mmCIF file of C-alpha atoms in Angstrom:
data_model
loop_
_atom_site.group_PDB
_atom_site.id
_atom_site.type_symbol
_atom_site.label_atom_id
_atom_site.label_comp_id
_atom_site.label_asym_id
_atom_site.label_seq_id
_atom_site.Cartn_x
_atom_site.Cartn_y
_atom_site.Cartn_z
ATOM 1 C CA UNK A 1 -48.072 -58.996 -96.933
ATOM 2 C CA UNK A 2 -47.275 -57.206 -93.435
ATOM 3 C CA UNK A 3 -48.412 -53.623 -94.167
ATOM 4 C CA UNK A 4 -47.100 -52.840 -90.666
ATOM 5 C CA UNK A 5 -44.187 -54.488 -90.610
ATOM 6 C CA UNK A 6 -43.540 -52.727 -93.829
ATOM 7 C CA UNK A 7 -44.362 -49.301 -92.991
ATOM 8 C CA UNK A 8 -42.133 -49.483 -89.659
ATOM 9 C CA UNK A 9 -39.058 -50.789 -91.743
ATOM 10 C CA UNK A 10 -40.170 -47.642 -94.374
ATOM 11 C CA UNK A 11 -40.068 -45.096 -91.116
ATOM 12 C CA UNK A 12 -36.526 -46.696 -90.097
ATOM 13 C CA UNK A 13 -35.185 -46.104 -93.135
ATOM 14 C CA UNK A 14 -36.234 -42.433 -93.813
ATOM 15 C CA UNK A 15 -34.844 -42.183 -90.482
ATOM 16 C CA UNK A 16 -31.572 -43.396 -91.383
ATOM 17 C CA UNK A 17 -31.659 -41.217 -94.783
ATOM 18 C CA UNK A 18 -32.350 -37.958 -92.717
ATOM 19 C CA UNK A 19 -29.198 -39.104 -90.194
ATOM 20 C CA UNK A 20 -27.414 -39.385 -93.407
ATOM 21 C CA UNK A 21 -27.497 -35.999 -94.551
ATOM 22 C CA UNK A 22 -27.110 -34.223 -90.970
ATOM 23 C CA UNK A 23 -23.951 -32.606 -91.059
ATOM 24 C CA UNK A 24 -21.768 -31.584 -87.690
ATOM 25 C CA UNK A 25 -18.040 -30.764 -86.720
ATOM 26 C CA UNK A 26 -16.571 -33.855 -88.158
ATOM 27 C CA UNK A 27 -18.983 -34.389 -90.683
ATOM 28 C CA UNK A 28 -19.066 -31.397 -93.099
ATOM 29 C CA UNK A 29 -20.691 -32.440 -96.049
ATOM 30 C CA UNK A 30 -24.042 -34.364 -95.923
ATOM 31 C CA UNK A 31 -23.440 -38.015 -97.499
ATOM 32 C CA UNK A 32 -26.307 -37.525 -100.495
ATOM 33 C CA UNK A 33 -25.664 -41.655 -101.834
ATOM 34 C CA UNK A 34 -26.520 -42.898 -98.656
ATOM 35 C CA UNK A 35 -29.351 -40.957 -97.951
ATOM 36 C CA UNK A 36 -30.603 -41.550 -101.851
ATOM 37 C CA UNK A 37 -30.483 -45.087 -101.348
ATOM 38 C CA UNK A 38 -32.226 -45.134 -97.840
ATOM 39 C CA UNK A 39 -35.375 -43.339 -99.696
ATOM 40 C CA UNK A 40 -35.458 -45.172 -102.589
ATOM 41 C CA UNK A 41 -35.906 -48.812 -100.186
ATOM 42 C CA UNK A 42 -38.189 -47.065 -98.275
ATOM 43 C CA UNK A 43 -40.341 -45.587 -101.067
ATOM 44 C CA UNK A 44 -40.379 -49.266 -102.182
ATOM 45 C CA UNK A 45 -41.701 -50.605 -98.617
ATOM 46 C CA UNK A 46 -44.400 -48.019 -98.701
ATOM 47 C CA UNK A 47 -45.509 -49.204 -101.928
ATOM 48 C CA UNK A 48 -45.739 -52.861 -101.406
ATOM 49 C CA UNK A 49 -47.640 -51.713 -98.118
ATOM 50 C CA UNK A 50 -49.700 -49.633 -100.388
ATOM 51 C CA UNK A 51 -48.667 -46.009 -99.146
ATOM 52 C CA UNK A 52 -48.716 -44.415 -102.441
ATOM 53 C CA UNK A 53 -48.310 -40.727 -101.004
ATOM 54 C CA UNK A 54 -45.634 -41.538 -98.638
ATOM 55 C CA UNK A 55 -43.651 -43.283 -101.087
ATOM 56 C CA UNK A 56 -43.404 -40.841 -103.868
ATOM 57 C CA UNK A 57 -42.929 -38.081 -101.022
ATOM 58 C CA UNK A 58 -39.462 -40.617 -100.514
ATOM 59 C CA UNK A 59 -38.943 -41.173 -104.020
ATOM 60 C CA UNK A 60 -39.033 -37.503 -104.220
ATOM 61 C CA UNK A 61 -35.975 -36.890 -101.730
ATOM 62 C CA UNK A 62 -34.226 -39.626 -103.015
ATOM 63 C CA UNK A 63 -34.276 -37.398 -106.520
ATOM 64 C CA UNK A 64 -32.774 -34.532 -104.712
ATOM 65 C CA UNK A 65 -30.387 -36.487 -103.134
ATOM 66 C CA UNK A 66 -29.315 -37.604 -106.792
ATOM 67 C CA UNK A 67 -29.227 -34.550 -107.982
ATOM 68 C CA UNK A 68 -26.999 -32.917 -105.178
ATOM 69 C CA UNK A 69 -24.778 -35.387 -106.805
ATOM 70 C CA UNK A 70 -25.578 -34.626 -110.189
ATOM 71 C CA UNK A 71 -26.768 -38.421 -110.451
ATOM 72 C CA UNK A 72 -28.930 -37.776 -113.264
ATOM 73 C CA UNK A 73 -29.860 -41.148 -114.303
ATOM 74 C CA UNK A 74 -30.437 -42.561 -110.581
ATOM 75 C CA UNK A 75 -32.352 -39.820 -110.447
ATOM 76 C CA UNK A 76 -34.227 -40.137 -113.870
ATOM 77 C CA UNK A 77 -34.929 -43.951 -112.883
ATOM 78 C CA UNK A 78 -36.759 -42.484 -109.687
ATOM 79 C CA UNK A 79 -39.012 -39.928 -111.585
ATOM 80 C CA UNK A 80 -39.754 -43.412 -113.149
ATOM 81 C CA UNK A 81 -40.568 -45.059 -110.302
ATOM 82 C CA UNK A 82 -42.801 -42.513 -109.724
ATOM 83 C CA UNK A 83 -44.621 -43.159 -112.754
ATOM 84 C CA UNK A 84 -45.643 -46.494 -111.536
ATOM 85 C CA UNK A 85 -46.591 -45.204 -108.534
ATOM 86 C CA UNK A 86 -49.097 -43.523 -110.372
ATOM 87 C CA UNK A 87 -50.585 -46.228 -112.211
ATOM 88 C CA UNK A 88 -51.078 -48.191 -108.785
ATOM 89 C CA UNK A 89 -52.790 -44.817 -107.033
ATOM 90 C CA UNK A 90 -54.906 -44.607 -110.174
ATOM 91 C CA UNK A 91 -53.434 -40.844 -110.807
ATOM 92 C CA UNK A 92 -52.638 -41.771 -114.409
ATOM 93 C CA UNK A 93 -53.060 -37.928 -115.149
ATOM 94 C CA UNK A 94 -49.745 -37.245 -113.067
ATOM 95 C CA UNK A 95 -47.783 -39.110 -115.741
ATOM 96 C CA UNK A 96 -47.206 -36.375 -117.780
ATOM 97 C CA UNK A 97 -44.752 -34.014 -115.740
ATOM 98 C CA UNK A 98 -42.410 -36.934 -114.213
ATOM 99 C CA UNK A 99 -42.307 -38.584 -117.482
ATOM 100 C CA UNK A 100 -41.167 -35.402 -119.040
ATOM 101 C CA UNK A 101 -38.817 -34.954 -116.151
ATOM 102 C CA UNK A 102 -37.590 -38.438 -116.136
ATOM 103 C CA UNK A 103 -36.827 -37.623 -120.432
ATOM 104 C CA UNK A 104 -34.627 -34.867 -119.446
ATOM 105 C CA UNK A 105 -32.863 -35.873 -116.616
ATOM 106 C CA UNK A 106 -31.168 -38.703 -119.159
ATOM 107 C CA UNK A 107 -31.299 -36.511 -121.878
ATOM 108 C CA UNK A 108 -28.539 -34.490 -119.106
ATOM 109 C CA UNK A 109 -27.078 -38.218 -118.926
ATOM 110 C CA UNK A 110 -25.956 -38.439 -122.262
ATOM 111 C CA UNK A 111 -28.701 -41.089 -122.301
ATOM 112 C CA UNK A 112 -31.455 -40.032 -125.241
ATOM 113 C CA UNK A 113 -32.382 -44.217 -126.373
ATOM 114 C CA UNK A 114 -33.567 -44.313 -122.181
ATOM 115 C CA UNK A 115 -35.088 -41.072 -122.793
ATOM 116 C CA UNK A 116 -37.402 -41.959 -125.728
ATOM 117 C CA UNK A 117 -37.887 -45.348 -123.931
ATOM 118 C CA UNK A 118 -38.928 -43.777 -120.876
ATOM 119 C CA UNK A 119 -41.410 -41.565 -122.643
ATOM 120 C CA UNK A 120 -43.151 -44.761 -124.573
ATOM 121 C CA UNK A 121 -43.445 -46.714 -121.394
ATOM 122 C CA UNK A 122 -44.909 -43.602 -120.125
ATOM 123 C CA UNK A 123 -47.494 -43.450 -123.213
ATOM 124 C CA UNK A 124 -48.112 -46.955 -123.030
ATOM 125 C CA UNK A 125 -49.279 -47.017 -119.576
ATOM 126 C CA UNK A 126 -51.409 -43.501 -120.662
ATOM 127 C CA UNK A 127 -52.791 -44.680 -123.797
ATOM 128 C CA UNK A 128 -56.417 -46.361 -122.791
ATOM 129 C CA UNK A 129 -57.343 -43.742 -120.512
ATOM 130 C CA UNK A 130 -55.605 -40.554 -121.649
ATOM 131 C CA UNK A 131 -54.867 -40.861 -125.446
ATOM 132 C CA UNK A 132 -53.977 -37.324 -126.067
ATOM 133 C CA UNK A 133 -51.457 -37.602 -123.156
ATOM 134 C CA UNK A 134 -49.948 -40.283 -124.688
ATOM 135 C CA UNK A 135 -49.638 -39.187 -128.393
ATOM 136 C CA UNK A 136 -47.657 -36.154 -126.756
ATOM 137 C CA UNK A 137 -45.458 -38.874 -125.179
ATOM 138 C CA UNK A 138 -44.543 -40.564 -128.646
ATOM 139 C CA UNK A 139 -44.193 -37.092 -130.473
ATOM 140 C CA UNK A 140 -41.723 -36.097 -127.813
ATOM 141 C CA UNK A 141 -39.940 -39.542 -128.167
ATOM 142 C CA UNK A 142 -39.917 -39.137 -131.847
ATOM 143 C CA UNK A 143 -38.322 -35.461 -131.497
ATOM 144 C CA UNK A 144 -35.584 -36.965 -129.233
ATOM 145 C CA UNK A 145 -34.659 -40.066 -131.204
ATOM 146 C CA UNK A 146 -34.682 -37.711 -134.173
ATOM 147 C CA UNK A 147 -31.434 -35.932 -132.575
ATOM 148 C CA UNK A 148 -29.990 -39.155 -132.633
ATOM 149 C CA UNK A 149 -30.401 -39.796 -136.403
ATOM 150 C CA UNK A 150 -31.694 -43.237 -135.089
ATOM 151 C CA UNK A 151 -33.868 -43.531 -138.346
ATOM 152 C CA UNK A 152 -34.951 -47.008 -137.730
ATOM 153 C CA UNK A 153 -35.801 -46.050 -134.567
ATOM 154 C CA UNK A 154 -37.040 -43.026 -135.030
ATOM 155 C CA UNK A 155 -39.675 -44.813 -137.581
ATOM 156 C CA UNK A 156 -41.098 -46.696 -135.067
ATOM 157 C CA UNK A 157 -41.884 -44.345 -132.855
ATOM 158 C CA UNK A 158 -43.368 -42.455 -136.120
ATOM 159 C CA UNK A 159 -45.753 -45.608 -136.419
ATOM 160 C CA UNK A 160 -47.404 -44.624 -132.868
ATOM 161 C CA UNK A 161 -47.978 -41.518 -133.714
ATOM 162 C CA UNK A 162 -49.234 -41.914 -136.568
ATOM 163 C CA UNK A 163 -51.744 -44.901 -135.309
ATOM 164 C CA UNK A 164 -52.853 -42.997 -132.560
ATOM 165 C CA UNK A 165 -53.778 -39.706 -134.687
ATOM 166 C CA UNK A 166 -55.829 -42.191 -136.195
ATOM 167 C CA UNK A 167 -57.619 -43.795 -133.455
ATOM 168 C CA UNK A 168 -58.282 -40.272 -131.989
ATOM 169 C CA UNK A 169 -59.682 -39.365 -135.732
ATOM 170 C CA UNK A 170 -57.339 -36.720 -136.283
ATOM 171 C CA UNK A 171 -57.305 -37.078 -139.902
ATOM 172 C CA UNK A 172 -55.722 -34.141 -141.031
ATOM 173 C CA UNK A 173 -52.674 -34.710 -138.640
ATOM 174 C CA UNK A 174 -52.388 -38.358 -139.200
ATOM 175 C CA UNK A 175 -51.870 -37.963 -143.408
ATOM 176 C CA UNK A 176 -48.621 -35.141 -141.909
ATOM 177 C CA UNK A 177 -47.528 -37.704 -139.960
ATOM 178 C CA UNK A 178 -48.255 -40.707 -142.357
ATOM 179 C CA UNK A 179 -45.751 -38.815 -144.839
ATOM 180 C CA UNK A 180 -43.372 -38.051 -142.204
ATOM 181 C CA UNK A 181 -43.369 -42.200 -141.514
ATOM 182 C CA UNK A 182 -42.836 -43.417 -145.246
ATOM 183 C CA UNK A 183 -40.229 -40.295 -145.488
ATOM 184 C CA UNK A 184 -37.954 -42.354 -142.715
ATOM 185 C CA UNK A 185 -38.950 -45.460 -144.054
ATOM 186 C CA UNK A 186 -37.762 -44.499 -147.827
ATOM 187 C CA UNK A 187 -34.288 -43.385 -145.777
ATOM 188 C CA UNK A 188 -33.853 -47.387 -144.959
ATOM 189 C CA UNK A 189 -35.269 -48.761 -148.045
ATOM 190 C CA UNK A 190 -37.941 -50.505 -146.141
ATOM 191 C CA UNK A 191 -40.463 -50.650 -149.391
ATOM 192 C CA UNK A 192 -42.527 -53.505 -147.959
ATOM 193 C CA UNK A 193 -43.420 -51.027 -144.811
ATOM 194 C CA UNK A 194 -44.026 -48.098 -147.459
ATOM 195 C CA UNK A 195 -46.627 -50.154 -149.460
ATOM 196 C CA UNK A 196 -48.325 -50.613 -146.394
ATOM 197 C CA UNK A 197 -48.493 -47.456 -145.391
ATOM 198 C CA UNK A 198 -49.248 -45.908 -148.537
ATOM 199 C CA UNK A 199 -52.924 -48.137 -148.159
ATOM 200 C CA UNK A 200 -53.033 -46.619 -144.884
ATOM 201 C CA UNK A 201 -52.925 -42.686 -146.159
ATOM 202 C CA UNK A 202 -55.208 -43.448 -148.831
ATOM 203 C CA UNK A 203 -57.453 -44.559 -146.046
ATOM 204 C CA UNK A 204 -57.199 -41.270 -144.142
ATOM 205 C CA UNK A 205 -57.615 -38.982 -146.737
ATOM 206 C CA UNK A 206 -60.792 -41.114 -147.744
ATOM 207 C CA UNK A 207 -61.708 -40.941 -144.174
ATOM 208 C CA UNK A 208 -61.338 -36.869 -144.107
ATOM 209 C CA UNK A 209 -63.472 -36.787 -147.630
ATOM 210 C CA UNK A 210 -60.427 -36.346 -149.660
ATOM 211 C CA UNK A 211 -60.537 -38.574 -152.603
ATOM 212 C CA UNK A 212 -58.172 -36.411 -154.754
ATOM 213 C CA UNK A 213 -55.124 -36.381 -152.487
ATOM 214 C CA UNK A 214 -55.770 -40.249 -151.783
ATOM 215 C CA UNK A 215 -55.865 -40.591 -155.491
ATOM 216 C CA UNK A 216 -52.232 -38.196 -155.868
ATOM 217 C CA UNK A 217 -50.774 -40.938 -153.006
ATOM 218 C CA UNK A 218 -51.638 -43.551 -154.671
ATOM 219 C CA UNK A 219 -50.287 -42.386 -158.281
ATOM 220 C CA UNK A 220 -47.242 -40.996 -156.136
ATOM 221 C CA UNK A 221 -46.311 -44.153 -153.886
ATOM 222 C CA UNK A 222 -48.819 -47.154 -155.503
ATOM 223 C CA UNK A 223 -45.285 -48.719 -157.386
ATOM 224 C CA UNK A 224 -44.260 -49.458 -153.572
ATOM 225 C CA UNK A 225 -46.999 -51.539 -152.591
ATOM 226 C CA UNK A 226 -47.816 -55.198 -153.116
ATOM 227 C CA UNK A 227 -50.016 -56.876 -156.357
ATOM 228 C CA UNK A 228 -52.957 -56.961 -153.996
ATOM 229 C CA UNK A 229 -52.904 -53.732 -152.393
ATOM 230 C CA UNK A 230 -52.564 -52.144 -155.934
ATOM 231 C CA UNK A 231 -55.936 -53.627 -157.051
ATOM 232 C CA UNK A 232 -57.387 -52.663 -153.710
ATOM 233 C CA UNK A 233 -56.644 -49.545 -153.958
ATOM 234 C CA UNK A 234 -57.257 -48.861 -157.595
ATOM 235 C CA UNK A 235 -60.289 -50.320 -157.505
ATOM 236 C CA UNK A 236 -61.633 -48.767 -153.849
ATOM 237 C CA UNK A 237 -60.617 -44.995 -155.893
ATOM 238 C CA UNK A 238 -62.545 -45.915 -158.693
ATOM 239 C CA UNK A 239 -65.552 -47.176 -156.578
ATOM 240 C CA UNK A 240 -65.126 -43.265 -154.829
ATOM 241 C CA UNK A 241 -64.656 -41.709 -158.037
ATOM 242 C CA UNK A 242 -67.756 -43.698 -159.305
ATOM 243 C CA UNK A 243 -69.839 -43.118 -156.403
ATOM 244 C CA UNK A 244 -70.328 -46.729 -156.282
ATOM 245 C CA UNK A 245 -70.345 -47.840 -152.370
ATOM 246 C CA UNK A 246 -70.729 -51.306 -152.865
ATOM 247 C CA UNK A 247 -67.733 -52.063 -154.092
ATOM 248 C CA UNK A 248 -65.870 -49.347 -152.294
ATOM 249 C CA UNK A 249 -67.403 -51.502 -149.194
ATOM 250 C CA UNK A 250 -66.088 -54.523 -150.477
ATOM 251 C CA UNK A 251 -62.513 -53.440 -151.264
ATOM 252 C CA UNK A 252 -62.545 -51.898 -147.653
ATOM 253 C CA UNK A 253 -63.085 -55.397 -146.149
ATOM 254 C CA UNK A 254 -60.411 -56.908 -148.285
ATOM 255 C CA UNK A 255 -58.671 -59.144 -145.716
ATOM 256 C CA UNK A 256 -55.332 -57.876 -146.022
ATOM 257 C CA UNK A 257 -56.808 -53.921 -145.096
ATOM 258 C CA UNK A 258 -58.616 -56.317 -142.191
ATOM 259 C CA UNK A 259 -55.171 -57.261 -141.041
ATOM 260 C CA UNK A 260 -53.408 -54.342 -140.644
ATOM 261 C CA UNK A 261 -52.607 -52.487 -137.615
ATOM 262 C CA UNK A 262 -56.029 -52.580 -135.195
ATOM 263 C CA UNK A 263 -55.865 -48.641 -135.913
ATOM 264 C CA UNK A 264 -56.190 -49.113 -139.734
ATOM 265 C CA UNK A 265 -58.623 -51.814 -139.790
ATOM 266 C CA UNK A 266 -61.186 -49.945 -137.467
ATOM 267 C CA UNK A 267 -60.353 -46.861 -139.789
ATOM 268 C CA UNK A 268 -61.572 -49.434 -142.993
ATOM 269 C CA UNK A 269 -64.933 -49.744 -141.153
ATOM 270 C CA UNK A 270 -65.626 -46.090 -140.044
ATOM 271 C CA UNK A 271 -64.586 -44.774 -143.713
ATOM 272 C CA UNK A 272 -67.844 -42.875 -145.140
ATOM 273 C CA UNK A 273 -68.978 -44.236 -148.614
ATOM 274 C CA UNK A 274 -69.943 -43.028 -151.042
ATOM 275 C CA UNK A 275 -73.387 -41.004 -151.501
ATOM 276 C CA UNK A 276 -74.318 -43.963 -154.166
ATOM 277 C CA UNK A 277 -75.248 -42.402 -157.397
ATOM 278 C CA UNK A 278 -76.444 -44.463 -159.845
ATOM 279 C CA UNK A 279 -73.804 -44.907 -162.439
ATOM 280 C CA UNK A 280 -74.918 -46.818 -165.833
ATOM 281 C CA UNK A 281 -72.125 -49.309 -166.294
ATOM 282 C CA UNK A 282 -70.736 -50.642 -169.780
ATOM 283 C CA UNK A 283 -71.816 -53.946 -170.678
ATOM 284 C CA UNK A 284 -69.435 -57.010 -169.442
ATOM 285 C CA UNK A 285 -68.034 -54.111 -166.666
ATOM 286 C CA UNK A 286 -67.573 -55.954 -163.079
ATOM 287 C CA UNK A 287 -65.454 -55.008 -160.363
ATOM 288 C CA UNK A 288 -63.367 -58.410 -161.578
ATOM 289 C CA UNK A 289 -62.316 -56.503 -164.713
ATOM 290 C CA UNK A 290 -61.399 -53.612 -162.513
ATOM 291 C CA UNK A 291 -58.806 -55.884 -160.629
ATOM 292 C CA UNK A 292 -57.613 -57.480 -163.420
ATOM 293 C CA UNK A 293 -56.871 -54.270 -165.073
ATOM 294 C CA UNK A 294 -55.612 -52.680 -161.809
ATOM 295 C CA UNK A 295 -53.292 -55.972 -161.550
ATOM 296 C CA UNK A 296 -51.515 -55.638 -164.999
ATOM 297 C CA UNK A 297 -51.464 -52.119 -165.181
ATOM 298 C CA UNK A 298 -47.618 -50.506 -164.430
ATOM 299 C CA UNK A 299 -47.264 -47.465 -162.520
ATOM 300 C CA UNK A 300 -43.740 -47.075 -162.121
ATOM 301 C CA UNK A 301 -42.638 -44.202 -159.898
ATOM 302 C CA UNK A 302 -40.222 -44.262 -156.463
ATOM 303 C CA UNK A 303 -40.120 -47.864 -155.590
#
């Protein structure tokens, strides 16, 4: 690469945009497209000759030029632009306003599906080094899909928000938003998602020391999840309600609770256990009778 070369063909172009929007006797009106173009191929030689600040400074004028036009999207896919420029400067904590501006602009466009998308690239890019940024990202996506009535949609984007309540142990926000996510997945009868997530709540509410609301999930929503995740689950709420953390430990490393999300398997590691009291079991009692019980037992209900 020819950082030069590329910074003189960046200068000749904001030259060009800034003849472009000079006005005189003849010309009355300042020619915004042109201009908006000329910016926008010279923010992108400044970035490949690794002029961060001078590009967005052009990515900037191209967005006014847009919007003297009303060209909301153009402009939207600039703010974008900017975003990247962001993650090559290292300024990840300047995301936040251009994504937001970027989500409105096609919001304006009649656009909302490259609004939310915008916002998840946005929170994807955010996520390892600014978490909290990028949960805000996915709730905002979530609130604009929502608008939509995009429910299939509007469950995925649930899923991130939910997972990253989790990873940022925000237990008492992640079992809201858990509900929220099986609500919109009970709208499009996707039971094999529910029974997944119902494991998943019981897990946070055993997380924030709640064994009585995981126990009311799992009597509420158990009838949606699979064979196996019934025993789990039955079983890991009697080991709680037992006081019995060896075989609360063992149901929490049941391989399918292993293979869920990364979110929910680092969850089934970092649960506390039970304190451990010495319970005097019946004779012939194992945690194999539990399961087998737990396996033919019915418990009817929404699914």
């Amino acid at each position: 690469m020819n950082a030069p070369k590329k910074i003189a063909e960046a200068e000749e172009l904001v030259r060009q945009a800034e003849k472009s929007l000079k006005t005189s006797l003849l010309k009355w009106v300042p020619d915004y497209d042109s201009a908006a173009d000329e910016y926008s191929k010279a923010a992108t030689a400044y970035r490949i000759a690794k002029s961060y600040d001078k590009s967005k400074d052009c990515l900037l004028k191209a967005i006014e030029c847009y919007k003297n036009n009303k060209s909301w999207f153009h402009a939207a896919k600039c703010y974008e632009q900017i975003i990247l420029l962001a993650k090559d400067a290292d300024k990840l904590a300047e995301v936040e306003e251009y994504a937001n501006k970027a989500c409105s602009l096609y919001q304006q466009h009649g656009s909302p599906e490259a609004a939310a998308t915008a916002l998840d690239k946005a929170a994807k890019l955010a996520e390892n080094k600014h978490p909290d940024m990028a949960l805000r990202f996915y709730q905002h996506a979530l609130e604009v899909i929502m608008i939509e009535d995009s429910v299939r949609q509007a469950a995925e984007y649930a899923s991130k928000v939910s997972r990253i309540l989790v990873k940022l142990q925000r237990y008492d926000e992640a079992t809201n938003a858990l509900k929220k996510e099986i609500g919109l997945n009970q709208q499009t009868e996707s039971y094999g998602q529910i029974g997944r997530l119902v494991v998943a709540l019981v897990m946070v509410q055993l997380a924030r020391g709640d064994s009585v609301e995981a126990e009311k999930t799992f009597r509420e929503w158990g009838s949606c999840c699979e064979p196996e995740e019934v025993a789990t689950l039955q079983t890991l709420l009697q080991a709680f309600d037992d006081e019995d953390p060896e075989l609360a430990a063992r149901m929490l490393a049941s391989p399918f609770i292993r293979h869920m999300d990364v979110e929910y398997a680092i969850l089934s590691k970092n649960i506390p256990l039970p304190k451990g009291l010495q319970v005097e079991k019946k004779p012939g009692e194992s945690a194999g009778n539990v399961i087998q019980d737990a396996e033919e037992e019915d418990e009817g209900g929404l699914c």
